[in-house]
Amino acid sequence: MKLSIIGTGYVGLVTGTCFAEVGHHVFCVDNDAAKVKMLQGGGIPIYEPGLEEIVKKNVAAGRLKFTSSTAEGVQESDVIFIAVPTPPQPDGSVDLSYIERVARDIAAAMTSYKIVVDKSTVPVKTGEKVAETIKRYCAAKVEFDVVSNPEFLREGFAVGDLMHPDRVVIGVRSQRPVAAMKEIYTPFQAPIIVTDINSAELIKHAANSFLALKISYINALANICEAAGANVQEVAHGIGLDERIGRRFLNAGIGFGGSCFPKDLSAFIKISEQVGYDFKLLREVQRINADQMERFVKKITDTLWVLKDKKIGVLGLAFKQNTDDVRSSPAIDLCQKLLKDGATLRVHDPKAMAKARPLLPEKGVTYLNDMHAVAEGCDALVVATEWDEFKQLDLARAKKGLTHPILFDGRNLFDPAEMEKLGWIYKSVGR
Ligand code: UDX
């Protein structure tokens, strides 16, 4: 099928590329001309495992093209996906101005029937507004359908999640666009749910909020485990084997971050408020998440006492493993808190150091390309992101480099008994 994707961020670029990978012809559109030029020249603006290879392959096959012209994308395709940012506003509600702008641009360029699909995460009832806007601004007065098709990909696993989705959600107002939508997704061999637009939009916020709730639940349990002398990982294993609960997203740590969960939670609380429901449960999820970081910082200060003039090594800056994304990263938040208390930092992240630099002050932070060098001369070491490679840290070398062998593990990567045997003062979460 001939498709275009408006917006070449994480969702747009990976979605467009995966559509091309299964044989569709895709135009990726972005109003950032420099980004389009970079992509046309073979550059990839984000780090996402496996993405570069399939971008190159599909560009070479002529199935994937980049343009900064929305009109070109619209005219060249039957189905247009909107994948632009929906950033939070200070009151937690969603800024829908990019969606509205794109809806107008699409309307202005439409000269024949089009299916306009919203892939961005939006509040319930946005589809109705998009339809109204297109109708109002479409000079050619052609027919169109609006569809909601939320995206569930995780950063760091985006290509795998897109190629093998758990489900595909398609929200429609009429049956007309259903066949085309099914044709787009048939190659992905996933269950396809066809529903109304409002339900499709709600599914996205409901899913992300539930996952965030799972994390806050296990973090709250971690605090009980610490107080009661139990091990949260054993508890997670024990409850997770119950298929109704499931083991995934039950890893305790320093809390969730990233560009989705914090924003989507705030948005969902706001949306609920607007329809007349006070979603107190989700406000508690937020509170537990914020509290989790404070508790971890307290663990550090309880042990090191005064942080002023202490040197601390930090492993991890990204909001989670396998990504260079530092938006709302708990690791960055932690670094800022330690710096504010007067510590200096030696930091390493496998992919996120370039994106972290603008967020941290220049003074007091040393960036190291080698994770094994981070501990040199430090008073303590901290694990802030769950990168797998941190498990391979040369513990003997780190121990020698530190003034005292103290490790604060915010992601439970090491085994407490093993660490104790090796002579470490080891503090993790919920164990
Ligand atoms: C999330 C959703 O998973 C995805 O379906 C949606 O499309 C976008 O939002 P993402 O933000 O990429 O994806 O990351 P995710 O893997 O969900 O992790 C979010 C945060 O939760 C990270 O900070 C991670 O470290 C944290 N987390 C995750 C935990 O602390 N414990 C866990 O058990 C799982």
Short mmCIF file of C-alpha atoms and ligand atoms in Angstrom, two decimals:
data_model
loop_
_atom_site.label_atom_id
_atom_site.label_comp_id
_atom_site.label_asym_id
_atom_site.label_seq_id
_atom_site.Cartn_x
_atom_site.Cartn_y
_atom_site.Cartn_z
CA MET A 1 0.00 0.00 0.00
CA LYS A 2 1.07 3.61 -0.43
CA LEU A 3 1.47 5.20 3.00
CA SER A 4 2.85 8.37 4.49
CA ILE A 5 3.87 9.04 8.08
CA ILE A 6 3.84 12.63 9.27
CA GLY A 7 6.48 13.09 11.98
CA THR A 8 9.81 11.30 12.00
CA GLY A 9 10.42 10.88 15.73
CA TYR A 10 10.76 7.53 17.50
CA VAL A 11 7.27 6.37 16.62
CA GLY A 12 7.09 7.80 13.09
CA LEU A 13 10.50 6.71 11.89
CA VAL A 14 10.32 3.18 13.25
CA THR A 15 6.70 2.69 12.12
CA GLY A 16 7.42 3.97 8.62
CA THR A 17 10.49 1.81 8.30
CA CYS A 18 8.71 -1.34 9.49
CA PHE A 19 5.81 -0.69 7.09
CA ALA A 20 8.39 -0.49 4.28
CA GLU A 21 10.07 -3.64 5.58
CA VAL A 22 6.86 -5.65 5.02
CA GLY A 23 6.50 -4.32 1.48
CA HIS A 24 4.49 -1.08 1.69
CA HIS A 25 5.67 2.09 -0.08
CA VAL A 26 6.27 4.75 2.56
CA PHE A 27 6.89 8.47 2.58
CA CYS A 28 8.23 9.72 5.93
CA VAL A 29 7.46 13.41 6.29
CA ASP A 30 9.02 15.84 8.76
CA ASN A 31 8.97 19.63 8.86
CA ASP A 32 12.54 19.64 10.21
CA ALA A 33 14.41 20.04 6.91
CA ALA A 34 17.79 19.27 8.54
CA LYS A 35 16.48 15.97 9.86
CA VAL A 36 15.04 15.04 6.47
CA LYS A 37 18.38 15.87 4.82
CA MET A 38 20.18 13.72 7.36
CA LEU A 39 17.83 10.79 6.70
CA GLN A 40 18.09 11.24 2.93
CA GLY A 41 21.88 11.10 3.32
CA GLY A 42 21.71 7.80 5.25
CA GLY A 43 21.96 9.27 8.78
CA ILE A 44 19.71 8.12 11.62
CA PRO A 45 18.79 10.79 14.20
CA ILE A 46 18.10 8.32 17.04
CA TYR A 47 19.71 5.19 18.44
CA GLU A 48 17.39 2.22 18.20
CA PRO A 49 18.79 -1.31 17.88
CA GLY A 50 18.30 -2.78 14.40
CA LEU A 51 16.80 0.40 12.91
CA GLU A 52 19.72 1.63 10.82
CA GLU A 53 20.01 -1.63 8.89
CA ILE A 54 16.36 -1.76 7.85
CA VAL A 55 16.24 1.95 7.03
CA LYS A 56 19.19 1.48 4.65
CA LYS A 57 17.74 -1.71 3.16
CA ASN A 58 14.35 -0.17 2.44
CA VAL A 59 15.75 3.12 1.12
CA ALA A 60 17.92 1.07 -1.27
CA ALA A 61 14.86 -0.96 -2.31
CA GLY A 62 13.00 2.28 -3.12
CA ARG A 63 10.23 1.58 -0.61
CA LEU A 64 11.19 4.24 1.95
CA LYS A 65 11.50 7.94 1.09
CA PHE A 66 11.88 11.09 3.15
CA THR A 67 10.43 14.51 2.43
CA SER A 68 9.73 17.76 4.24
CA SER A 69 6.61 18.37 2.15
CA THR A 70 3.36 17.23 3.76
CA ALA A 71 1.57 17.90 0.47
CA GLU A 72 3.88 15.47 -1.34
CA GLY A 73 3.35 12.80 1.31
CA VAL A 74 -0.43 13.24 1.24
CA GLN A 75 -0.75 13.21 -2.53
CA GLU A 76 1.51 10.17 -2.92
CA SER A 77 -0.38 7.97 -0.46
CA ASP A 78 -3.78 6.41 0.29
CA VAL A 79 -3.31 6.26 4.05
CA ILE A 80 -1.67 9.04 6.10
CA PHE A 81 -0.46 8.37 9.63
CA ILE A 82 -0.03 11.22 12.10
CA ALA A 83 2.91 10.57 14.43
CA VAL A 84 3.79 14.00 15.80
CA PRO A 85 4.60 14.87 19.43
CA THR A 86 1.81 15.49 21.94
CA PRO A 87 3.86 17.14 24.71
CA PRO A 88 2.54 17.85 28.21
CA GLN A 89 1.44 21.33 29.26
CA PRO A 90 2.25 22.71 32.72
CA ASP A 91 -1.13 21.54 34.10
CA GLY A 92 -0.57 17.97 32.87
CA SER A 93 -2.97 18.21 29.93
CA VAL A 94 -1.79 17.43 26.41
CA ASP A 95 -0.68 20.04 23.89
CA LEU A 96 -2.53 19.03 20.72
CA SER A 97 -1.33 21.93 18.60
CA TYR A 98 0.97 19.75 16.44
CA ILE A 99 -1.88 17.35 15.72
CA GLU A 100 -4.18 20.24 14.80
CA ARG A 101 -1.54 21.82 12.55
CA VAL A 102 -0.92 18.52 10.73
CA ALA A 103 -4.67 17.90 10.35
CA ARG A 104 -4.97 21.28 8.63
CA ASP A 105 -1.95 20.60 6.40
CA ILE A 106 -3.35 17.22 5.38
CA ALA A 107 -6.76 18.77 4.68
CA ALA A 108 -5.21 21.45 2.49
CA ALA A 109 -3.33 18.86 0.41
CA MET A 110 -6.15 16.30 -0.04
CA THR A 111 -7.60 16.00 -3.54
CA SER A 112 -9.10 12.49 -3.29
CA TYR A 113 -10.40 10.04 -0.61
CA LYS A 114 -7.80 9.49 2.16
CA ILE A 115 -7.64 7.58 5.38
CA VAL A 116 -6.09 9.72 8.11
CA VAL A 117 -4.77 7.63 10.98
CA ASP A 118 -3.77 9.00 14.35
CA LYS A 119 -0.81 7.14 15.82
CA SER A 120 0.26 9.76 18.37
CA THR A 121 -0.89 9.23 21.95
CA VAL A 122 -3.89 11.53 22.35
CA PRO A 123 -6.73 12.12 24.79
CA VAL A 124 -10.02 10.40 24.13
CA LYS A 125 -12.20 12.34 21.64
CA THR A 126 -9.21 13.74 19.70
CA GLY A 127 -10.29 11.73 16.65
CA GLU A 128 -13.56 13.66 16.56
CA LYS A 129 -11.65 16.95 16.61
CA VAL A 130 -9.30 15.81 13.86
CA ALA A 131 -12.27 14.85 11.68
CA GLU A 132 -13.94 18.23 12.29
CA THR A 133 -10.70 20.06 11.48
CA ILE A 134 -10.09 18.17 8.25
CA LYS A 135 -13.67 18.76 7.13
CA ARG A 136 -13.35 22.46 7.86
CA TYR A 137 -10.01 23.01 6.12
CA CYS A 138 -10.36 20.67 3.13
CA ALA A 139 -10.81 23.03 0.19
CA ALA A 140 -11.39 20.14 -2.27
CA LYS A 141 -14.26 18.83 -0.07
CA VAL A 142 -13.26 15.22 -0.74
CA GLU A 143 -14.31 12.27 1.41
CA PHE A 144 -12.03 10.95 4.12
CA ASP A 145 -12.00 8.70 7.17
CA VAL A 146 -10.28 9.25 10.49
CA VAL A 147 -8.88 6.20 12.29
CA SER A 148 -7.24 5.80 15.68
CA ASN A 149 -4.35 3.33 15.70
CA PRO A 150 -2.30 3.76 18.89
CA GLU A 151 1.29 2.58 19.02
CA PHE A 152 2.60 0.41 21.85
CA LEU A 153 6.30 0.16 20.94
CA ARG A 154 8.93 0.43 23.64
CA GLU A 155 12.06 2.42 22.97
CA GLY A 156 15.08 0.16 22.76
CA PHE A 157 12.90 -2.69 21.46
CA ALA A 158 10.93 -0.64 18.95
CA VAL A 159 11.75 -2.63 15.81
CA GLY A 160 10.91 -5.98 17.48
CA ASP A 161 7.73 -4.58 19.04
CA LEU A 162 6.57 -3.21 15.69
CA MET A 163 7.41 -6.28 13.66
CA HIS A 164 5.79 -8.60 16.24
CA PRO A 165 3.07 -6.62 18.03
CA ASP A 166 0.95 -8.24 20.78
CA ARG A 167 -2.09 -6.64 19.14
CA VAL A 168 -3.08 -3.98 16.66
CA VAL A 169 -5.86 -1.59 17.73
CA ILE A 170 -7.93 0.07 15.03
CA GLY A 171 -10.59 2.60 16.05
CA VAL A 172 -13.08 3.60 13.33
CA ARG A 173 -16.33 5.51 12.83
CA SER A 174 -17.44 3.43 9.83
CA GLN A 175 -16.45 0.18 8.13
CA ARG A 176 -15.03 1.89 5.04
CA PRO A 177 -11.35 2.16 6.17
CA VAL A 178 -11.24 -1.25 7.88
CA ALA A 179 -10.17 -3.34 4.87
CA ALA A 180 -7.27 -1.00 4.06
CA MET A 181 -6.13 -0.91 7.70
CA LYS A 182 -6.24 -4.71 7.88
CA GLU A 183 -4.26 -4.95 4.66
CA ILE A 184 -1.54 -2.72 6.12
CA TYR A 185 -1.26 -4.89 9.23
CA THR A 186 -1.85 -8.40 7.87
CA PRO A 187 1.90 -9.00 7.28
CA PHE A 188 2.56 -8.45 11.00
CA GLN A 189 0.46 -11.50 11.93
CA ALA A 190 -0.97 -10.02 15.12
CA PRO A 191 -4.50 -10.05 16.53
CA ILE A 192 -6.35 -7.04 15.12
CA ILE A 193 -8.96 -5.36 17.32
CA VAL A 194 -11.47 -3.19 15.47
CA THR A 195 -13.35 -0.86 17.78
CA ASP A 196 -14.72 2.67 17.99
CA ILE A 197 -12.34 5.64 17.99
CA ASN A 198 -12.94 6.70 21.61
CA SER A 199 -12.22 3.19 22.92
CA ALA A 200 -9.06 2.91 20.79
CA GLU A 201 -7.79 6.22 22.17
CA LEU A 202 -8.55 5.13 25.73
CA ILE A 203 -6.80 1.76 25.28
CA LYS A 204 -3.45 3.53 24.90
CA HIS A 205 -3.71 5.65 28.05
CA ALA A 206 -5.21 2.74 29.98
CA ALA A 207 -2.36 0.40 28.95
CA ASN A 208 0.47 2.78 29.83
CA SER A 209 -1.14 3.78 33.13
CA PHE A 210 -1.60 0.14 34.08
CA LEU A 211 2.06 -0.64 33.33
CA ALA A 212 3.15 2.38 35.41
CA LEU A 213 0.84 1.15 38.17
CA LYS A 214 2.55 -2.25 38.07
CA ILE A 215 5.95 -0.60 38.54
CA SER A 216 4.75 1.58 41.41
CA TYR A 217 3.14 -1.47 43.00
CA ILE A 218 6.40 -3.41 42.96
CA ASN A 219 8.32 -0.36 44.19
CA ALA A 220 5.90 -0.02 47.12
CA LEU A 221 6.38 -3.74 47.81
CA ALA A 222 10.15 -3.20 47.67
CA ASN A 223 9.86 -0.74 50.54
CA ILE A 224 7.89 -3.26 52.59
CA CYS A 225 10.44 -5.97 51.73
CA GLU A 226 13.27 -3.72 52.97
CA ALA A 227 11.47 -3.08 56.24
CA ALA A 228 10.47 -6.73 56.70
CA GLY A 229 13.72 -8.37 55.62
CA ALA A 230 12.26 -9.96 52.48
CA ASN A 231 13.53 -9.95 48.89
CA VAL A 232 11.37 -8.12 46.32
CA GLN A 233 12.73 -10.16 43.43
CA GLU A 234 11.59 -13.37 45.12
CA VAL A 235 8.19 -11.81 45.73
CA ALA A 236 7.97 -10.63 42.10
CA HIS A 237 8.86 -14.13 40.92
CA GLY A 238 6.31 -15.67 43.24
CA ILE A 239 3.44 -13.44 42.19
CA GLY A 240 4.57 -13.17 38.56
CA LEU A 241 4.14 -16.86 37.86
CA ASP A 242 0.41 -16.35 38.36
CA GLU A 243 -0.59 -15.79 34.73
CA ARG A 244 -3.21 -13.28 35.83
CA ILE A 245 -0.42 -11.09 37.19
CA GLY A 246 2.62 -11.85 34.99
CA ARG A 247 6.29 -11.26 35.82
CA ARG A 248 6.96 -8.45 33.34
CA PHE A 249 7.12 -4.85 34.58
CA LEU A 250 7.65 -6.00 38.13
CA ASN A 251 11.27 -4.86 38.41
CA ALA A 252 11.74 -2.62 41.42
CA GLY A 253 14.20 0.25 41.09
CA ILE A 254 14.48 4.01 41.19
CA GLY A 255 11.16 4.48 39.40
CA PHE A 256 9.94 4.83 35.86
CA GLY A 257 10.77 7.67 33.48
CA GLY A 258 10.93 8.30 29.76
CA SER A 259 8.85 10.26 27.34
CA CYS A 260 5.68 8.19 27.84
CA PHE A 261 4.77 6.98 31.32
CA PRO A 262 5.12 10.25 33.28
CA LYS A 263 3.41 12.25 30.53
CA ASP A 264 0.67 9.72 29.84
CA LEU A 265 -0.15 9.37 33.53
CA SER A 266 -0.56 13.13 33.94
CA ALA A 267 -2.63 13.27 30.79
CA PHE A 268 -4.88 10.40 31.85
CA ILE A 269 -5.46 11.98 35.26
CA LYS A 270 -6.40 15.23 33.50
CA ILE A 271 -8.63 13.49 30.95
CA SER A 272 -10.41 11.63 33.76
CA GLU A 273 -10.90 14.91 35.61
CA GLN A 274 -12.38 16.47 32.47
CA VAL A 275 -14.95 13.67 32.15
CA GLY A 276 -15.77 13.98 35.85
CA TYR A 277 -13.73 11.23 37.53
CA ASP A 278 -10.98 11.82 40.08
CA PHE A 279 -8.44 9.07 39.28
CA LYS A 280 -6.81 9.09 42.73
CA LEU A 281 -5.25 5.69 42.12
CA LEU A 282 -3.07 7.12 39.36
CA ARG A 283 -2.06 10.11 41.47
CA GLU A 284 -0.80 7.61 44.03
CA VAL A 285 1.17 5.85 41.26
CA GLN A 286 2.88 9.18 40.56
CA ARG A 287 3.52 9.82 44.24
CA ILE A 288 5.10 6.41 44.82
CA ASN A 289 7.30 6.96 41.77
CA ALA A 290 8.59 10.32 43.03
CA ASP A 291 9.04 8.91 46.52
CA GLN A 292 11.11 6.01 45.18
CA MET A 293 13.82 8.38 43.98
CA GLU A 294 13.85 10.28 47.28
CA ARG A 295 14.26 7.01 49.18
CA PHE A 296 17.20 6.03 46.98
CA VAL A 297 18.92 9.38 47.48
CA LYS A 298 18.36 8.98 51.22
CA LYS A 299 20.07 5.58 51.07
CA ILE A 300 23.09 7.30 49.56
CA THR A 301 23.14 10.15 52.07
CA ASP A 302 22.52 7.82 55.02
CA THR A 303 25.68 5.93 54.06
CA LEU A 304 27.95 8.71 52.77
CA TRP A 305 26.54 11.32 55.19
CA VAL A 306 27.70 14.60 53.65
CA LEU A 307 27.76 14.63 49.83
CA LYS A 308 29.64 17.91 49.50
CA ASP A 309 33.04 17.19 47.96
CA LYS A 310 32.28 13.49 47.58
CA LYS A 311 33.08 11.92 44.23
CA ILE A 312 30.41 9.52 42.98
CA GLY A 313 30.57 7.24 39.95
CA VAL A 314 27.28 6.85 38.07
CA LEU A 315 26.60 4.03 35.63
CA GLY A 316 23.72 4.92 33.33
CA LEU A 317 22.10 8.15 32.14
CA ALA A 318 19.40 6.91 29.76
CA PHE A 319 15.88 6.44 31.16
CA LYS A 320 16.29 2.70 30.57
CA GLN A 321 18.54 0.27 28.74
CA ASN A 322 19.05 0.07 24.96
CA THR A 323 18.27 3.68 24.24
CA ASP A 324 20.03 7.05 24.03
CA ASP A 325 16.88 8.78 25.27
CA VAL A 326 17.28 10.87 28.41
CA ARG A 327 13.86 12.50 28.48
CA SER A 328 12.47 12.35 32.06
CA SER A 329 15.28 9.96 32.89
CA PRO A 330 15.43 8.93 36.57
CA ALA A 331 19.21 8.63 36.12
CA ILE A 332 19.51 12.30 35.11
CA ASP A 333 17.22 13.30 37.96
CA LEU A 334 19.45 11.39 40.36
CA CYS A 335 22.62 13.02 38.98
CA GLN A 336 21.05 16.46 39.39
CA LYS A 337 20.13 15.70 42.99
CA LEU A 338 23.64 14.46 43.82
CA LEU A 339 25.21 17.51 42.15
CA LYS A 340 22.87 19.84 44.01
CA ASP A 341 24.07 18.33 47.28
CA GLY A 342 27.66 19.18 46.32
CA ALA A 343 28.95 15.87 44.94
CA THR A 344 31.05 15.65 41.79
CA LEU A 345 30.30 12.86 39.32
CA ARG A 346 32.13 10.48 37.02
CA VAL A 347 29.51 9.12 34.62
CA HIS A 348 29.17 6.60 31.83
CA ASP A 349 26.33 5.50 29.56
CA PRO A 350 26.79 3.24 26.52
CA LYS A 351 24.62 5.45 24.27
CA ALA A 352 23.18 8.46 26.08
CA MET A 353 26.18 10.62 27.02
CA ALA A 354 25.80 13.08 24.12
CA LYS A 355 22.11 13.65 24.88
CA ALA A 356 22.79 13.91 28.64
CA ARG A 357 25.42 16.67 28.37
CA PRO A 358 22.99 19.56 27.80
CA LEU A 359 20.93 18.45 30.81
CA LEU A 360 23.78 18.34 33.32
CA PRO A 361 26.02 21.23 34.38
CA GLU A 362 29.45 21.27 32.71
CA LYS A 363 31.20 21.74 36.03
CA GLY A 364 31.41 18.73 38.28
CA VAL A 365 30.65 15.99 35.72
CA THR A 366 33.31 13.89 33.99
CA TYR A 367 32.14 11.68 31.09
CA LEU A 368 33.96 8.40 30.56
CA ASN A 369 33.76 6.14 27.53
CA ASP A 370 34.87 3.12 29.54
CA MET A 371 32.49 1.89 32.26
CA HIS A 372 35.39 0.20 34.05
CA ALA A 373 37.09 3.59 34.56
CA VAL A 374 34.11 5.23 36.30
CA ALA A 375 34.97 4.06 39.83
CA GLU A 376 38.53 5.49 39.81
CA GLY A 377 38.97 7.75 42.84
CA CYS A 378 35.26 7.73 43.75
CA ASP A 379 33.73 7.42 47.22
CA ALA A 380 30.90 5.24 45.92
CA LEU A 381 29.45 3.81 42.75
CA VAL A 382 25.79 4.05 41.67
CA VAL A 383 23.88 2.01 39.06
CA ALA A 384 21.10 4.21 37.67
CA THR A 385 20.07 2.48 34.42
CA GLU A 386 19.43 -1.23 33.79
CA TRP A 387 21.92 -1.67 30.90
CA ASP A 388 22.77 -5.37 30.59
CA GLU A 389 26.46 -4.66 30.07
CA PHE A 390 26.76 -3.17 33.55
CA LYS A 391 26.40 -6.73 34.85
CA GLN A 392 29.81 -7.39 33.23
CA LEU A 393 31.48 -4.61 35.26
CA ASP A 394 34.96 -5.64 36.42
CA LEU A 395 34.05 -5.62 40.12
CA ALA A 396 37.63 -6.30 41.29
CA ARG A 397 38.91 -3.28 39.36
CA ALA A 398 36.02 -1.11 40.52
CA LYS A 399 36.68 -2.11 44.12
CA LYS A 400 40.34 -1.22 43.80
CA GLY A 401 39.48 2.16 42.19
CA LEU A 402 37.04 3.24 44.91
CA THR A 403 38.17 4.76 48.20
CA HIS A 404 35.60 2.44 49.85
CA PRO A 405 33.83 -0.46 48.12
CA ILE A 406 30.30 1.00 48.25
CA LEU A 407 27.77 0.28 45.52
CA PHE A 408 24.22 1.68 45.39
CA ASP A 409 22.37 -0.42 42.86
CA GLY A 410 19.20 1.37 41.76
CA ARG A 411 18.32 -1.40 39.30
CA ASN A 412 19.09 -4.58 41.25
CA LEU A 413 21.64 -5.83 38.70
CA PHE A 414 23.89 -7.67 41.18
CA ASP A 415 23.34 -10.44 43.69
CA PRO A 416 23.44 -9.13 47.29
CA ALA A 417 24.94 -12.33 48.76
CA GLU A 418 27.64 -12.45 46.08
CA MET A 419 28.49 -8.77 46.58
CA GLU A 420 28.78 -9.23 50.32
CA LYS A 421 31.08 -12.21 49.78
CA LEU A 422 33.26 -10.01 47.57
CA GLY A 423 33.55 -7.48 50.38
CA TRP A 424 31.22 -4.78 49.09
CA ILE A 425 28.92 -2.53 51.05
CA TYR A 426 26.05 -3.16 48.68
CA LYS A 427 22.67 -1.39 48.82
CA SER A 428 19.98 -2.26 46.30
CA VAL A 429 16.20 -1.81 46.19
CA GLY A 430 13.85 -4.06 48.17
CA ARG A 431 16.42 -6.70 49.04
C1 UDX B 1 6.35 2.60 27.25
C2 UDX B 1 5.41 1.40 26.99
O1 UDX B 1 6.03 0.20 27.47
C3 UDX B 1 5.10 1.28 25.52
O2 UDX B 1 4.16 0.23 25.28
C4 UDX B 1 4.52 2.61 25.02
O3 UDX B 1 4.28 2.56 23.62
C5 UDX B 1 5.46 3.76 25.34
O4 UDX B 1 5.74 3.77 26.74
P1 UDX B 1 8.97 3.08 26.96
O5 UDX B 1 8.70 4.43 27.57
O6 UDX B 1 9.77 3.01 25.71
O7 UDX B 1 7.58 2.32 26.61
O8 UDX B 1 9.72 2.22 28.06
P2 UDX B 1 9.38 1.01 29.05
O9 UDX B 1 10.18 -0.17 28.64
O10 UDX B 1 7.93 0.80 29.18
O11 UDX B 1 9.99 1.57 30.42
C6 UDX B 1 9.50 2.76 31.03
C7 UDX B 1 10.20 3.06 32.31
O12 UDX B 1 9.82 2.11 33.32
C8 UDX B 1 11.73 3.02 32.26
O13 UDX B 1 12.24 4.11 33.02
C9 UDX B 1 12.08 1.70 32.92
O14 UDX B 1 13.35 1.71 33.52
C10 UDX B 1 10.98 1.59 33.95
N1 UDX B 1 10.67 0.20 34.36
C11 UDX B 1 10.16 -0.68 33.45
C12 UDX B 1 10.87 -0.20 35.68
O15 UDX B 1 11.32 0.58 36.52
N2 UDX B 1 10.54 -1.47 36.04
C13 UDX B 1 10.03 -2.38 35.15
O16 UDX B 1 9.75 -3.51 35.57
C14 UDX B 1 9.83 -1.97 33.81
#
